[in-house]
C-alpha cells in the first residue's frame, strides 16, 4: 500500500474527497502493485503507439493499454490517458 500522488505540471491528478473523514486529500491510498503491473505490461505501447486518428474511436484494446483506469484491481484510478507521437508521450486527464 502507498499514498500515491500524481502531478502533471502544477495540477494534482489524484486530488479526491475522502468520504469517511470528509476532507479533500492530495493523494490516494492504493496498492502500487496494479499500477506497476499495468505500466510493465503496457510500456511498449505507451512509448510508441500513437493516439488513433481524429474522429476514430479508440478500440477497447488500445484503451486498456493507454488509460490508467485499466490498472483497476478493485481500485479507482484517475482518468489519465497516455499516447505517444514517437517523440514525446502526451498525457490527458479529465
GROMACS .gro file of C-alpha atoms in nm:
model
   94
    1UNK     CA    1   0.000   0.000   0.000
    2UNK     CA    2   0.113   0.353  -0.072
    3UNK     CA    3  -0.016   0.709  -0.063
    4UNK     CA    4   0.006   0.787  -0.433
    5UNK     CA    5   0.005   1.139  -0.571
    6UNK     CA    6   0.024   1.205  -0.945
    7UNK     CA    7   0.108   1.558  -1.056
    8UNK     CA    8   0.127   1.695  -1.410
    9UNK     CA    9   0.286   2.038  -1.427
   10UNK     CA   10   0.115   2.214  -1.135
   11UNK     CA   11  -0.204   2.006  -1.145
   12UNK     CA   12  -0.272   1.735  -0.889
   13UNK     CA   13  -0.442   1.449  -1.075
   14UNK     CA   14  -0.510   1.248  -0.758
   15UNK     CA   15  -0.696   1.509  -0.552
   16UNK     CA   16  -1.000   1.336  -0.403
   17UNK     CA   17  -1.270   1.360  -0.142
   18UNK     CA   18  -1.235   1.122   0.149
   19UNK     CA   19  -1.596   1.048   0.236
   20UNK     CA   20  -1.504   0.889   0.570
   21UNK     CA   21  -1.308   1.184   0.708
   22UNK     CA   22  -1.498   1.442   0.497
   23UNK     CA   23  -1.172   1.600   0.379
   24UNK     CA   24  -1.008   1.678   0.046
   25UNK     CA   25  -0.683   1.486   0.008
   26UNK     CA   26  -0.392   1.525  -0.234
   27UNK     CA   27  -0.311   1.154  -0.255
   28UNK     CA   28  -0.492   0.823  -0.263
   29UNK     CA   29  -0.418   0.518  -0.052
   30UNK     CA   30  -0.377   0.238  -0.303
   31UNK     CA   31  -0.173  -0.067  -0.388
   32UNK     CA   32   0.126   0.018  -0.605
   33UNK     CA   33   0.131  -0.335  -0.749
   34UNK     CA   34  -0.157  -0.292  -1.001
   35UNK     CA   35  -0.004   0.034  -1.123
   36UNK     CA   36   0.342  -0.121  -1.162
   37UNK     CA   37   0.195  -0.426  -1.336
   38UNK     CA   38  -0.006  -0.209  -1.578
   39UNK     CA   39   0.299   0.005  -1.664
   40UNK     CA   40   0.516  -0.304  -1.718
   41UNK     CA   41   0.258  -0.477  -1.935
   42UNK     CA   42   0.187  -0.162  -2.141
   43UNK     CA   43   0.529   0.005  -2.160
   44UNK     CA   44   0.597  -0.051  -2.529
   45UNK     CA   45   0.251   0.065  -2.636
   46UNK     CA   46   0.270   0.368  -2.402
   47UNK     CA   47   0.600   0.476  -2.557
   48UNK     CA   48   0.540   0.401  -2.925
   49UNK     CA   49   0.169   0.367  -3.006
   50UNK     CA   50   0.002   0.692  -3.116
   51UNK     CA   51  -0.345   0.822  -3.043
   52UNK     CA   52  -0.594   0.694  -3.304
   53UNK     CA   53  -0.669   0.939  -3.587
   54UNK     CA   54  -0.916   1.220  -3.518
   55UNK     CA   55  -1.276   1.102  -3.548
   56UNK     CA   56  -1.183   0.737  -3.489
   57UNK     CA   57  -1.299   0.582  -3.161
   58UNK     CA   58  -1.011   0.405  -2.983
   59UNK     CA   59  -1.052   0.027  -2.963
   60UNK     CA   60  -1.101  -0.144  -2.628
   61UNK     CA   61  -0.756  -0.300  -2.666
   62UNK     CA   62  -0.599   0.045  -2.720
   63UNK     CA   63  -0.783   0.190  -2.419
   64UNK     CA   64  -0.674  -0.097  -2.192
   65UNK     CA   65  -0.310  -0.015  -2.270
   66UNK     CA   66  -0.332   0.366  -2.260
   67UNK     CA   67  -0.583   0.457  -1.987
   68UNK     CA   68  -0.460   0.440  -1.629
   69UNK     CA   69  -0.805   0.326  -1.511
   70UNK     CA   70  -0.719  -0.010  -1.671
   71UNK     CA   71  -0.481  -0.078  -1.382
   72UNK     CA   72  -0.803  -0.147  -1.184
   73UNK     CA   73  -0.763  -0.444  -0.943
   74UNK     CA   74  -1.053  -0.310  -0.740
   75UNK     CA   75  -0.910   0.041  -0.705
   76UNK     CA   76  -1.047   0.358  -0.859
   77UNK     CA   77  -0.775   0.526  -1.064
   78UNK     CA   78  -0.789   0.878  -1.207
   79UNK     CA   79  -0.886   0.913  -1.573
   80UNK     CA   80  -0.543   0.969  -1.727
   81UNK     CA   81  -0.464   0.881  -2.089
   82UNK     CA   82  -0.114   0.838  -2.231
   83UNK     CA   83  -0.029   0.838  -2.604
   84UNK     CA   84   0.297   0.882  -2.790
   85UNK     CA   85   0.376   1.077  -3.105
   86UNK     CA   86   0.711   0.887  -3.126
   87UNK     CA   87   0.895   1.190  -2.978
   88UNK     CA   88   0.711   1.255  -2.653
   89UNK     CA   89   0.436   1.088  -2.453
   90UNK     CA   90   0.131   1.311  -2.434
   91UNK     CA   91  -0.088   1.297  -2.122
   92UNK     CA   92  -0.454   1.392  -2.085
   93UNK     CA   93  -0.665   1.394  -1.773
   94UNK     CA   94  -1.035   1.451  -1.726
   0.00000   0.00000   0.00000
